[in-house]
Structure formats: structure tokens, C-alpha cells
Amino acid sequence: MTDDRPEDRPDHPDADDRPSRALLARRVVGFDEALQKRMATSTERLPFGSVRVTPDLPLVYSLSGMHIDRPVALSELRAAVDRWMGDLPNQSVWTTRAEVAWSLGGAMTEDGWTLSRVVFMVHDRTTEPTVSPLGFRTVDAEDYAVFTRPFVLEEEWGSPPVAEQMVRRDARLQARMDARFVLAPDDDAGCHVYRHGTTAQVEAVGVLTESRGRGLGAGLMAAAMRECADAETVFLIADADGWPKDWYARLGFGKVATGWEWNRKRDAADATAEG
């Protein structure tokens, strides 16, 4: 999806009725940062950003990490990682600042970090779902475990300990914020929806391998959008280099921001949770 869609031009009839791309970017990036801090056991402000740590769920790497919001010397970053995340099996460093990404990229790779890019995509609020959400239902975190466990175990990074920690993560989400869990009729597809104020995020969209190719993903997104019907801004985060971002674009989502994340495993024998 490119950044020069017709509806983004100032002369488009709807241009004056929508928030600017810069405003949307700040809104959704801020929503994601606030969610991650709320989920963490502890957070600490750093001279160049912040760090959040969740030692009770060490296999869910997204719950512990360092966010960089201004340029930092590599030596200072190394010292901070060793201090705050040295004991964690999975380490994560994250930024939405392009200048930070470019300044650290090569050196981080040399230090054994793996870089990935994501895009923040906001729904245009006009594109309608392509299928009906009939039969899809919203459940609590405990009932959603019927999907979480098999889905995690199908993944390359999955294992029984990781699956159990992901189930505990879902319970934590439900306890700490307005988190909703959407299930397909046969429990073989699911996703999360997070709400706060007028903003909503669709997250963790997945379909079990044996059920793919049956349109469950489209039904899941229709059900998720039903949960977001009264939200002003609906967004999701997708892999910048994966095919799903193009599928989301066809569903009405457009890119507003980019994120860069470096991950490193302290021990190759430890499983890593994607979530």
C-alpha cells in the first residue's frame, strides 16, 4: 500500500473531514505505547526513551522491551540493555523514529540483533466488510484459550510453556484494559480487539493451518470491525514485508507510520513468544 492514495490529496471531497496522517500516526503509536506500558510489570523512563519489563512472563517478548524516541549512542544503549534486560531470554528494542533506525541498524546487526519492520495501518471508516460476521462471537480470555493454545503450538516459536504464558497474557490484557477476544464458530480462528476512548486496535489475527483458505480471516475482520463500530480510529499493526498488509489494504486499512524492532535471544534453547 503506498502513501499517495487519491483520498489523501487535499482536493479530495473527504479530505477536510478526516484527521491528518500525522495526527493519526501520533494517535495510534501513542495508543500502542500506552498499552505496552499498562501490560508491563514495571516501567522506567530513560534519557533516550523508556523500558518496560515483565519478568513473570519472560517468554512473551512483547511484554518486555526498550522504546527509543531520540538518538542514542550505541555504548549507552548496550549498557541499558544489559542493566534492564540482561536476564531476560528475549530482548527487544523498538523505535518509530527513522533517524534512530538508520543510525543503529548496522551496529545492532553486528551485536546479534535481528531487525524487523512493521507498519501502523488505519481504517478509512468507509470500506465495508466483504463478508458477514454471522456466527463469530466475542468471548472472555478464559474461553479464548481454546484457540490460543493450538495456534501458538503451530508456530515455529511455539511450545507448551510459551502457549501457557500467552494464555496468561490474555488474562492480563482482560484485567488491565478493555480487551475483547473474537472467535470463529468452530474455534479455529481468532483475534483481539483493544479499546480506549475513541480508538480501537485489531490485533493477533490468526487462523489454524487446517482451516485456512475458507474465508475465516475475512469473517474474523468483519466481526472485529463490528466491535469497533463506534470508534473514531481503528488501526492494526502488520509486518511491513509480509503479504497480510496488502490484504488489510484491500479491507480499507492504509499505512500511517512505520516501526522498527530489533530482537535478540539470550539463549537459543529458549522459546520465543510472538505477541
PDB file of C-alpha atoms in Angstrom:
ATOM      1  CA  MET A   1       0.000   0.000   0.000  1.00  0.00           C
ATOM      2  CA  THR A   2       1.505   3.345  -0.996  1.00  0.00           C
ATOM      3  CA  ASP A   3       1.154   6.666   0.795  1.00  0.00           C
ATOM      4  CA  ASP A   4      -0.339   8.564  -2.178  1.00  0.00           C
ATOM      5  CA  ARG A   5      -3.936   7.286  -2.222  1.00  0.00           C
ATOM      6  CA  PRO A   6      -6.429   9.597  -4.000  1.00  0.00           C
ATOM      7  CA  GLU A   7      -8.343  10.257  -0.785  1.00  0.00           C
ATOM      8  CA  ASP A   8      -5.158  11.661   0.799  1.00  0.00           C
ATOM      9  CA  ARG A   9      -4.969  14.552  -1.686  1.00  0.00           C
ATOM     10  CA  PRO A  10      -6.182  17.947  -0.384  1.00  0.00           C
ATOM     11  CA  ASP A  11      -8.633  18.262  -3.288  1.00  0.00           C
ATOM     12  CA  HIS A  12     -10.448  15.014  -2.453  1.00  0.00           C
ATOM     13  CA  PRO A  13     -14.025  15.725  -1.236  1.00  0.00           C
ATOM     14  CA  ASP A  14     -13.482  13.891   2.062  1.00  0.00           C
ATOM     15  CA  ALA A  15     -10.034  15.342   2.781  1.00  0.00           C
ATOM     16  CA  ASP A  16     -11.243  18.049   5.197  1.00  0.00           C
ATOM     17  CA  ASP A  17     -13.362  15.615   7.214  1.00  0.00           C
ATOM     18  CA  ARG A  18     -10.559  13.291   8.298  1.00  0.00           C
ATOM     19  CA  PRO A  19      -7.669  13.717  10.749  1.00  0.00           C
ATOM     20  CA  SER A  20      -4.302  14.350   9.111  1.00  0.00           C
ATOM     21  CA  ARG A  21      -1.947  11.441   8.609  1.00  0.00           C
ATOM     22  CA  ALA A  22       0.494  12.936  11.131  1.00  0.00           C
ATOM     23  CA  LEU A  23      -2.258  13.166  13.752  1.00  0.00           C
ATOM     24  CA  LEU A  24      -3.356   9.592  13.090  1.00  0.00           C
ATOM     25  CA  ALA A  25       0.241   8.408  13.370  1.00  0.00           C
ATOM     26  CA  ARG A  26       0.673  10.087  16.762  1.00  0.00           C
ATOM     27  CA  ARG A  27      -2.656   8.709  17.944  1.00  0.00           C
ATOM     28  CA  VAL A  28      -2.044   5.062  17.061  1.00  0.00           C
ATOM     29  CA  VAL A  29       1.621   4.986  18.056  1.00  0.00           C
ATOM     30  CA  GLY A  30       0.676   6.589  21.375  1.00  0.00           C
ATOM     31  CA  PHE A  31      -2.128   4.051  21.874  1.00  0.00           C
ATOM     32  CA  ASP A  32       0.306   1.167  21.312  1.00  0.00           C
ATOM     33  CA  GLU A  33       2.912   2.616  23.667  1.00  0.00           C
ATOM     34  CA  ALA A  34       0.331   3.183  26.408  1.00  0.00           C
ATOM     35  CA  LEU A  35      -0.979  -0.373  26.025  1.00  0.00           C
ATOM     36  CA  GLN A  36       2.509  -1.873  26.334  1.00  0.00           C
ATOM     37  CA  LYS A  37       3.259   0.169  29.453  1.00  0.00           C
ATOM     38  CA  ARG A  38      -0.053  -0.837  31.023  1.00  0.00           C
ATOM     39  CA  MET A  39       0.747  -4.504  30.425  1.00  0.00           C
ATOM     40  CA  ALA A  40       4.261  -4.377  31.882  1.00  0.00           C
ATOM     41  CA  THR A  41       5.110  -5.234  35.473  1.00  0.00           C
ATOM     42  CA  SER A  42       7.310  -2.142  35.708  1.00  0.00           C
ATOM     43  CA  THR A  43       8.371   0.773  33.514  1.00  0.00           C
ATOM     44  CA  GLU A  44      11.226   3.239  33.766  1.00  0.00           C
ATOM     45  CA  ARG A  45      11.961   6.468  31.931  1.00  0.00           C
ATOM     46  CA  LEU A  46      15.393   6.593  30.275  1.00  0.00           C
ATOM     47  CA  PRO A  47      17.335   9.580  28.854  1.00  0.00           C
ATOM     48  CA  PHE A  48      16.615   8.307  25.336  1.00  0.00           C
ATOM     49  CA  GLY A  49      13.219   6.641  25.819  1.00  0.00           C
ATOM     50  CA  SER A  50      11.752   4.110  28.218  1.00  0.00           C
ATOM     51  CA  VAL A  51      11.963   0.464  29.229  1.00  0.00           C
ATOM     52  CA  ARG A  52       9.228  -1.937  30.328  1.00  0.00           C
ATOM     53  CA  VAL A  53       9.875  -5.272  31.993  1.00  0.00           C
ATOM     54  CA  THR A  54       7.566  -8.224  32.729  1.00  0.00           C
ATOM     55  CA  PRO A  55       9.730 -10.917  34.361  1.00  0.00           C
ATOM     56  CA  ASP A  56       6.740 -13.074  35.298  1.00  0.00           C
ATOM     57  CA  LEU A  57       6.002 -13.686  31.568  1.00  0.00           C
ATOM     58  CA  PRO A  58       9.532 -13.851  30.105  1.00  0.00           C
ATOM     59  CA  LEU A  59       8.570 -15.927  27.051  1.00  0.00           C
ATOM     60  CA  VAL A  60       6.140 -13.278  25.762  1.00  0.00           C
ATOM     61  CA  TYR A  61       8.750 -10.971  24.293  1.00  0.00           C
ATOM     62  CA  SER A  62       6.344  -8.105  23.505  1.00  0.00           C
ATOM     63  CA  LEU A  63       5.778  -7.537  27.237  1.00  0.00           C
ATOM     64  CA  SER A  64       9.387  -6.527  27.866  1.00  0.00           C
ATOM     65  CA  GLY A  65      11.329  -4.096  25.740  1.00  0.00           C
ATOM     66  CA  MET A  66      13.060  -0.771  25.274  1.00  0.00           C
ATOM     67  CA  HIS A  67      11.462   2.073  23.336  1.00  0.00           C
ATOM     68  CA  ILE A  68      13.828   4.663  21.825  1.00  0.00           C
ATOM     69  CA  ASP A  69      12.398   8.077  20.983  1.00  0.00           C
ATOM     70  CA  ARG A  70      15.613  10.041  20.363  1.00  0.00           C
ATOM     71  CA  PRO A  71      19.152   9.333  19.096  1.00  0.00           C
ATOM     72  CA  VAL A  72      21.358   7.360  21.496  1.00  0.00           C
ATOM     73  CA  ALA A  73      24.972   6.245  21.457  1.00  0.00           C
ATOM     74  CA  LEU A  74      25.381   2.523  20.920  1.00  0.00           C
ATOM     75  CA  SER A  75      27.507   2.214  24.060  1.00  0.00           C
ATOM     76  CA  GLU A  76      24.747   3.815  26.151  1.00  0.00           C
ATOM     77  CA  LEU A  77      22.129   1.535  24.623  1.00  0.00           C
ATOM     78  CA  ARG A  78      24.256  -1.566  25.252  1.00  0.00           C
ATOM     79  CA  ALA A  79      24.666  -0.610  28.921  1.00  0.00           C
ATOM     80  CA  ALA A  80      20.916  -0.027  29.316  1.00  0.00           C
ATOM     81  CA  VAL A  81      20.042  -3.371  27.683  1.00  0.00           C
ATOM     82  CA  ASP A  82      22.473  -5.198  29.977  1.00  0.00           C
ATOM     83  CA  ARG A  83      21.069  -3.449  33.039  1.00  0.00           C
ATOM     84  CA  TRP A  84      17.345  -3.779  32.339  1.00  0.00           C
ATOM     85  CA  MET A  85      17.025  -6.846  30.122  1.00  0.00           C
ATOM     86  CA  GLY A  86      20.200  -8.826  30.729  1.00  0.00           C
ATOM     87  CA  ASP A  87      18.366 -11.655  32.499  1.00  0.00           C
ATOM     88  CA  LEU A  88      15.510 -11.973  30.007  1.00  0.00           C
ATOM     89  CA  PRO A  89      15.596 -14.799  27.430  1.00  0.00           C
ATOM     90  CA  ASN A  90      14.167 -12.450  24.775  1.00  0.00           C
ATOM     91  CA  GLN A  91      15.286  -8.860  24.363  1.00  0.00           C
ATOM     92  CA  SER A  92      13.510  -6.213  22.283  1.00  0.00           C
ATOM     93  CA  VAL A  93      14.422  -2.670  21.210  1.00  0.00           C
ATOM     94  CA  TRP A  94      11.846  -0.587  19.369  1.00  0.00           C
ATOM     95  CA  THR A  95      11.527   2.814  17.657  1.00  0.00           C
ATOM     96  CA  THR A  96       9.216   4.702  15.317  1.00  0.00           C
ATOM     97  CA  ARG A  97      11.900   7.298  14.575  1.00  0.00           C
ATOM     98  CA  ALA A  98      13.542   6.741  11.190  1.00  0.00           C
ATOM     99  CA  GLU A  99      16.722   8.596  12.179  1.00  0.00           C
ATOM    100  CA  VAL A 100      17.162   6.263  15.148  1.00  0.00           C
ATOM    101  CA  ALA A 101      16.609   3.190  12.994  1.00  0.00           C
ATOM    102  CA  TRP A 102      19.178   4.255  10.419  1.00  0.00           C
ATOM    103  CA  SER A 103      21.786   5.279  12.995  1.00  0.00           C
ATOM    104  CA  LEU A 104      21.599   1.990  14.916  1.00  0.00           C
ATOM    105  CA  GLY A 105      20.804  -0.534  12.186  1.00  0.00           C
ATOM    106  CA  GLY A 106      24.206  -1.864  11.152  1.00  0.00           C
ATOM    107  CA  ALA A 107      25.728  -1.850  14.620  1.00  0.00           C
ATOM    108  CA  MET A 108      22.750  -3.662  16.130  1.00  0.00           C
ATOM    109  CA  THR A 109      23.045  -6.392  13.493  1.00  0.00           C
ATOM    110  CA  GLU A 110      26.712  -6.820  14.355  1.00  0.00           C
ATOM    111  CA  ASP A 111      25.690  -7.248  18.005  1.00  0.00           C
ATOM    112  CA  GLY A 112      23.430 -10.179  17.077  1.00  0.00           C
ATOM    113  CA  TRP A 113      20.072  -8.417  16.850  1.00  0.00           C
ATOM    114  CA  THR A 114      17.505  -9.270  14.172  1.00  0.00           C
ATOM    115  CA  LEU A 115      15.663  -6.322  12.628  1.00  0.00           C
ATOM    116  CA  SER A 116      12.034  -6.360  11.511  1.00  0.00           C
ATOM    117  CA  ARG A 117       9.774  -3.551  10.266  1.00  0.00           C
ATOM    118  CA  VAL A 118       6.084  -3.074  10.912  1.00  0.00           C
ATOM    119  CA  VAL A 119       3.506  -0.640   9.577  1.00  0.00           C
ATOM    120  CA  PHE A 120       0.694   1.024  11.505  1.00  0.00           C
ATOM    121  CA  MET A 121      -2.429   0.917   9.328  1.00  0.00           C
ATOM    122  CA  VAL A 122      -5.621   2.915   9.969  1.00  0.00           C
ATOM    123  CA  HIS A 123      -9.036   2.007   8.580  1.00  0.00           C
ATOM    124  CA  ASP A 124     -10.673   4.559   6.276  1.00  0.00           C
ATOM    125  CA  ARG A 125     -14.043   4.049   8.067  1.00  0.00           C
ATOM    126  CA  THR A 126     -15.840   3.818   4.714  1.00  0.00           C
ATOM    127  CA  THR A 127     -14.803   0.418   3.311  1.00  0.00           C
ATOM    128  CA  GLU A 128     -17.379  -2.172   4.327  1.00  0.00           C
ATOM    129  CA  PRO A 129     -16.534  -5.784   5.302  1.00  0.00           C
ATOM    130  CA  THR A 130     -16.636  -8.216   2.404  1.00  0.00           C
ATOM    131  CA  VAL A 131     -18.473 -10.952   4.343  1.00  0.00           C
ATOM    132  CA  SER A 132     -20.932 -11.292   7.201  1.00  0.00           C
ATOM    133  CA  PRO A 133     -19.636 -11.818  10.768  1.00  0.00           C
ATOM    134  CA  LEU A 134     -22.565 -14.150  11.467  1.00  0.00           C
ATOM    135  CA  GLY A 135     -21.534 -16.925  13.858  1.00  0.00           C
ATOM    136  CA  PHE A 136     -18.397 -15.164  15.109  1.00  0.00           C
ATOM    137  CA  ARG A 137     -18.629 -14.332  18.793  1.00  0.00           C
ATOM    138  CA  THR A 138     -16.861 -12.335  21.470  1.00  0.00           C
ATOM    139  CA  VAL A 139     -15.642 -14.314  24.481  1.00  0.00           C
ATOM    140  CA  ASP A 140     -13.567 -13.732  27.604  1.00  0.00           C
ATOM    141  CA  ALA A 141      -9.881 -14.571  27.929  1.00  0.00           C
ATOM    142  CA  GLU A 142     -10.510 -17.913  29.642  1.00  0.00           C
ATOM    143  CA  ASP A 143     -12.705 -19.175  26.815  1.00  0.00           C
ATOM    144  CA  TYR A 144     -10.345 -17.775  24.176  1.00  0.00           C
ATOM    145  CA  ALA A 145      -7.624 -20.178  25.375  1.00  0.00           C
ATOM    146  CA  VAL A 146      -9.299 -22.885  23.257  1.00  0.00           C
ATOM    147  CA  PHE A 147      -7.801 -21.063  20.257  1.00  0.00           C
ATOM    148  CA  THR A 148      -4.634 -19.572  21.765  1.00  0.00           C
ATOM    149  CA  ARG A 149      -3.057 -22.883  22.777  1.00  0.00           C
ATOM    150  CA  PRO A 150      -3.293 -24.722  19.415  1.00  0.00           C
ATOM    151  CA  PHE A 151      -2.440 -21.567  17.468  1.00  0.00           C
ATOM    152  CA  VAL A 152       0.773 -20.996  19.433  1.00  0.00           C
ATOM    153  CA  LEU A 153       1.787 -24.650  19.173  1.00  0.00           C
ATOM    154  CA  GLU A 154       1.526 -24.473  15.368  1.00  0.00           C
ATOM    155  CA  GLU A 155       4.079 -21.664  15.201  1.00  0.00           C
ATOM    156  CA  GLU A 156       7.811 -22.212  14.792  1.00  0.00           C
ATOM    157  CA  TRP A 157       8.438 -20.384  18.054  1.00  0.00           C
ATOM    158  CA  GLY A 158       5.655 -22.242  19.901  1.00  0.00           C
ATOM    159  CA  SER A 159       5.965 -24.703  22.782  1.00  0.00           C
ATOM    160  CA  PRO A 160       3.733 -25.720  25.714  1.00  0.00           C
ATOM    161  CA  PRO A 161       5.435 -23.243  28.113  1.00  0.00           C
ATOM    162  CA  VAL A 162       5.049 -20.413  25.601  1.00  0.00           C
ATOM    163  CA  ALA A 163       1.392 -21.326  24.997  1.00  0.00           C
ATOM    164  CA  GLU A 164       0.636 -21.205  28.723  1.00  0.00           C
ATOM    165  CA  GLN A 165       2.305 -17.814  29.087  1.00  0.00           C
ATOM    166  CA  MET A 166       0.326 -16.491  26.121  1.00  0.00           C
ATOM    167  CA  VAL A 167      -2.897 -17.634  27.826  1.00  0.00           C
ATOM    168  CA  ARG A 168      -1.781 -15.780  30.955  1.00  0.00           C
ATOM    169  CA  ARG A 169      -1.012 -12.726  28.810  1.00  0.00           C
ATOM    170  CA  ASP A 170      -4.608 -12.744  27.513  1.00  0.00           C
ATOM    171  CA  ALA A 171      -5.943 -12.854  31.066  1.00  0.00           C
ATOM    172  CA  ARG A 172      -3.661  -9.947  31.924  1.00  0.00           C
ATOM    173  CA  LEU A 173      -4.984  -7.993  28.931  1.00  0.00           C
ATOM    174  CA  GLN A 174      -8.560  -8.517  30.075  1.00  0.00           C
ATOM    175  CA  ALA A 175      -7.759  -7.435  33.626  1.00  0.00           C
ATOM    176  CA  ARG A 176      -5.880  -4.279  32.677  1.00  0.00           C
ATOM    177  CA  MET A 177      -7.838  -2.805  29.779  1.00  0.00           C
ATOM    178  CA  ASP A 178     -10.887  -3.121  27.534  1.00  0.00           C
ATOM    179  CA  ALA A 179      -9.724  -6.215  25.638  1.00  0.00           C
ATOM    180  CA  ARG A 180     -12.165  -8.311  23.619  1.00  0.00           C
ATOM    181  CA  PHE A 181     -11.498 -11.724  22.101  1.00  0.00           C
ATOM    182  CA  VAL A 182     -13.240 -12.757  18.879  1.00  0.00           C
ATOM    183  CA  LEU A 183     -13.666 -16.437  17.963  1.00  0.00           C
ATOM    184  CA  ALA A 184     -14.824 -18.181  14.785  1.00  0.00           C
ATOM    185  CA  PRO A 185     -17.805 -20.552  15.045  1.00  0.00           C
ATOM    186  CA  ASP A 186     -15.561 -23.646  15.290  1.00  0.00           C
ATOM    187  CA  ASP A 187     -12.878 -22.015  17.471  1.00  0.00           C
ATOM    188  CA  ASP A 188     -10.329 -22.307  14.635  1.00  0.00           C
ATOM    189  CA  ALA A 189      -9.708 -18.589  14.087  1.00  0.00           C
ATOM    190  CA  GLY A 190      -9.472 -15.638  16.438  1.00  0.00           C
ATOM    191  CA  CYS A 191      -8.257 -12.123  17.087  1.00  0.00           C
ATOM    192  CA  HIS A 192      -8.073  -9.452  19.780  1.00  0.00           C
ATOM    193  CA  VAL A 193      -9.703  -6.017  19.865  1.00  0.00           C
ATOM    194  CA  TYR A 194      -8.404  -3.354  22.280  1.00  0.00           C
ATOM    195  CA  ARG A 195     -10.483  -0.250  23.043  1.00  0.00           C
ATOM    196  CA  HIS A 196      -9.735   3.023  24.814  1.00  0.00           C
ATOM    197  CA  GLY A 197     -11.699   6.204  24.297  1.00  0.00           C
ATOM    198  CA  THR A 198     -12.394   6.688  20.592  1.00  0.00           C
ATOM    199  CA  THR A 199      -9.525   4.473  19.409  1.00  0.00           C
ATOM    200  CA  ALA A 200      -9.541   0.719  18.801  1.00  0.00           C
ATOM    201  CA  GLN A 201      -6.847  -1.734  17.746  1.00  0.00           C
ATOM    202  CA  VAL A 202      -7.331  -5.077  15.986  1.00  0.00           C
ATOM    203  CA  GLU A 203      -4.509  -7.421  16.938  1.00  0.00           C
ATOM    204  CA  ALA A 204      -3.310 -11.028  16.758  1.00  0.00           C
ATOM    205  CA  VAL A 205      -5.447 -12.093  13.786  1.00  0.00           C
ATOM    206  CA  GLY A 206      -4.919 -15.821  13.216  1.00  0.00           C
ATOM    207  CA  VAL A 207      -6.385 -18.935  11.605  1.00  0.00           C
ATOM    208  CA  LEU A 208      -5.348 -22.517  12.349  1.00  0.00           C
ATOM    209  CA  THR A 209      -3.488 -24.138   9.452  1.00  0.00           C
ATOM    210  CA  GLU A 210      -6.110 -26.777   8.676  1.00  0.00           C
ATOM    211  CA  SER A 211      -8.823 -24.117   8.402  1.00  0.00           C
ATOM    212  CA  ARG A 212      -7.085 -21.656   6.099  1.00  0.00           C
ATOM    213  CA  GLY A 213      -8.474 -20.883   2.676  1.00  0.00           C
ATOM    214  CA  ARG A 214     -12.117 -20.918   3.845  1.00  0.00           C
ATOM    215  CA  GLY A 215     -12.633 -17.182   4.269  1.00  0.00           C
ATOM    216  CA  LEU A 216     -12.346 -17.226   8.052  1.00  0.00           C
ATOM    217  CA  GLY A 217      -9.919 -14.323   8.043  1.00  0.00           C
ATOM    218  CA  ALA A 218     -12.429 -12.068   6.294  1.00  0.00           C
ATOM    219  CA  GLY A 219     -15.180 -13.144   8.697  1.00  0.00           C
ATOM    220  CA  LEU A 220     -12.877 -12.507  11.629  1.00  0.00           C
ATOM    221  CA  MET A 221     -12.106  -8.977  10.427  1.00  0.00           C
ATOM    222  CA  ALA A 222     -15.816  -8.303   9.894  1.00  0.00           C
ATOM    223  CA  ALA A 223     -16.505  -9.397  13.474  1.00  0.00           C
ATOM    224  CA  ALA A 224     -13.609  -7.305  14.772  1.00  0.00           C
ATOM    225  CA  MET A 225     -14.888  -4.226  12.938  1.00  0.00           C
ATOM    226  CA  ARG A 226     -18.304  -4.870  14.498  1.00  0.00           C
ATOM    227  CA  GLU A 227     -16.615  -4.483  17.902  1.00  0.00           C
ATOM    228  CA  CYS A 228     -15.141  -1.171  16.682  1.00  0.00           C
ATOM    229  CA  ALA A 229     -18.350   0.236  15.186  1.00  0.00           C
ATOM    230  CA  ASP A 230     -18.417   3.362  17.368  1.00  0.00           C
ATOM    231  CA  ALA A 231     -14.653   4.019  17.355  1.00  0.00           C
ATOM    232  CA  GLU A 232     -13.330   7.087  15.569  1.00  0.00           C
ATOM    233  CA  THR A 233      -9.974   5.490  14.764  1.00  0.00           C
ATOM    234  CA  VAL A 234      -9.412   1.776  14.116  1.00  0.00           C
ATOM    235  CA  PHE A 235      -5.912   0.520  13.433  1.00  0.00           C
ATOM    236  CA  LEU A 236      -3.720  -2.553  13.314  1.00  0.00           C
ATOM    237  CA  ILE A 237      -0.009  -3.299  13.084  1.00  0.00           C
ATOM    238  CA  ALA A 238       1.273  -5.512  10.261  1.00  0.00           C
ATOM    239  CA  ASP A 239       4.612  -6.878   9.126  1.00  0.00           C
ATOM    240  CA  ALA A 240       5.975  -4.393   6.576  1.00  0.00           C
ATOM    241  CA  ASP A 241       7.386  -7.183   4.424  1.00  0.00           C
ATOM    242  CA  GLY A 242       4.561  -9.740   4.696  1.00  0.00           C
ATOM    243  CA  TRP A 243       1.538 -10.372   2.486  1.00  0.00           C
ATOM    244  CA  PRO A 244      -1.118  -9.585   5.151  1.00  0.00           C
ATOM    245  CA  LYS A 245      -0.526  -5.833   4.842  1.00  0.00           C
ATOM    246  CA  ASP A 246      -1.749  -5.942   1.240  1.00  0.00           C
ATOM    247  CA  TRP A 247      -4.808  -7.942   2.312  1.00  0.00           C
ATOM    248  CA  TYR A 248      -5.536  -5.397   5.056  1.00  0.00           C
ATOM    249  CA  ALA A 249      -5.212  -2.635   2.459  1.00  0.00           C
ATOM    250  CA  ARG A 250      -7.996  -4.240   0.425  1.00  0.00           C
ATOM    251  CA  LEU A 251     -10.125  -4.170   3.588  1.00  0.00           C
ATOM    252  CA  GLY A 252      -9.693  -0.396   3.898  1.00  0.00           C
ATOM    253  CA  PHE A 253      -6.546  -0.028   6.009  1.00  0.00           C
ATOM    254  CA  GLY A 254      -3.820   2.407   4.963  1.00  0.00           C
ATOM    255  CA  LYS A 255      -0.316   2.987   6.293  1.00  0.00           C
ATOM    256  CA  VAL A 256       0.280   5.996   8.556  1.00  0.00           C
ATOM    257  CA  ALA A 257       3.532   5.108  10.351  1.00  0.00           C
ATOM    258  CA  THR A 258       6.445   2.665  10.399  1.00  0.00           C
ATOM    259  CA  GLY A 259       8.115   0.937  13.326  1.00  0.00           C
ATOM    260  CA  TRP A 260      11.493  -0.769  13.585  1.00  0.00           C
ATOM    261  CA  GLU A 261      12.116  -3.554  16.107  1.00  0.00           C
ATOM    262  CA  TRP A 262      15.288  -5.424  16.969  1.00  0.00           C
ATOM    263  CA  ASN A 263      15.022  -8.755  18.776  1.00  0.00           C
ATOM    264  CA  ARG A 264      17.712 -10.916  20.305  1.00  0.00           C
ATOM    265  CA  LYS A 265      17.514 -14.203  22.173  1.00  0.00           C
ATOM    266  CA  ARG A 266      19.898 -14.638  25.086  1.00  0.00           C
ATOM    267  CA  ASP A 267      19.713 -18.413  24.868  1.00  0.00           C
ATOM    268  CA  ALA A 268      18.886 -20.197  21.616  1.00  0.00           C
ATOM    269  CA  ALA A 269      17.276 -23.013  23.624  1.00  0.00           C
ATOM    270  CA  ASP A 270      14.581 -20.697  24.981  1.00  0.00           C
ATOM    271  CA  ALA A 271      11.296 -20.456  23.111  1.00  0.00           C
ATOM    272  CA  THR A 272      10.156 -17.037  21.911  1.00  0.00           C
ATOM    273  CA  ALA A 273       6.549 -15.851  22.011  1.00  0.00           C
ATOM    274  CA  GLU A 274       5.223 -13.716  19.168  1.00  0.00           C
ATOM    275  CA  GLY A 275       2.649 -11.444  20.671  1.00  0.00           C
TER     276      GLY A 275
END
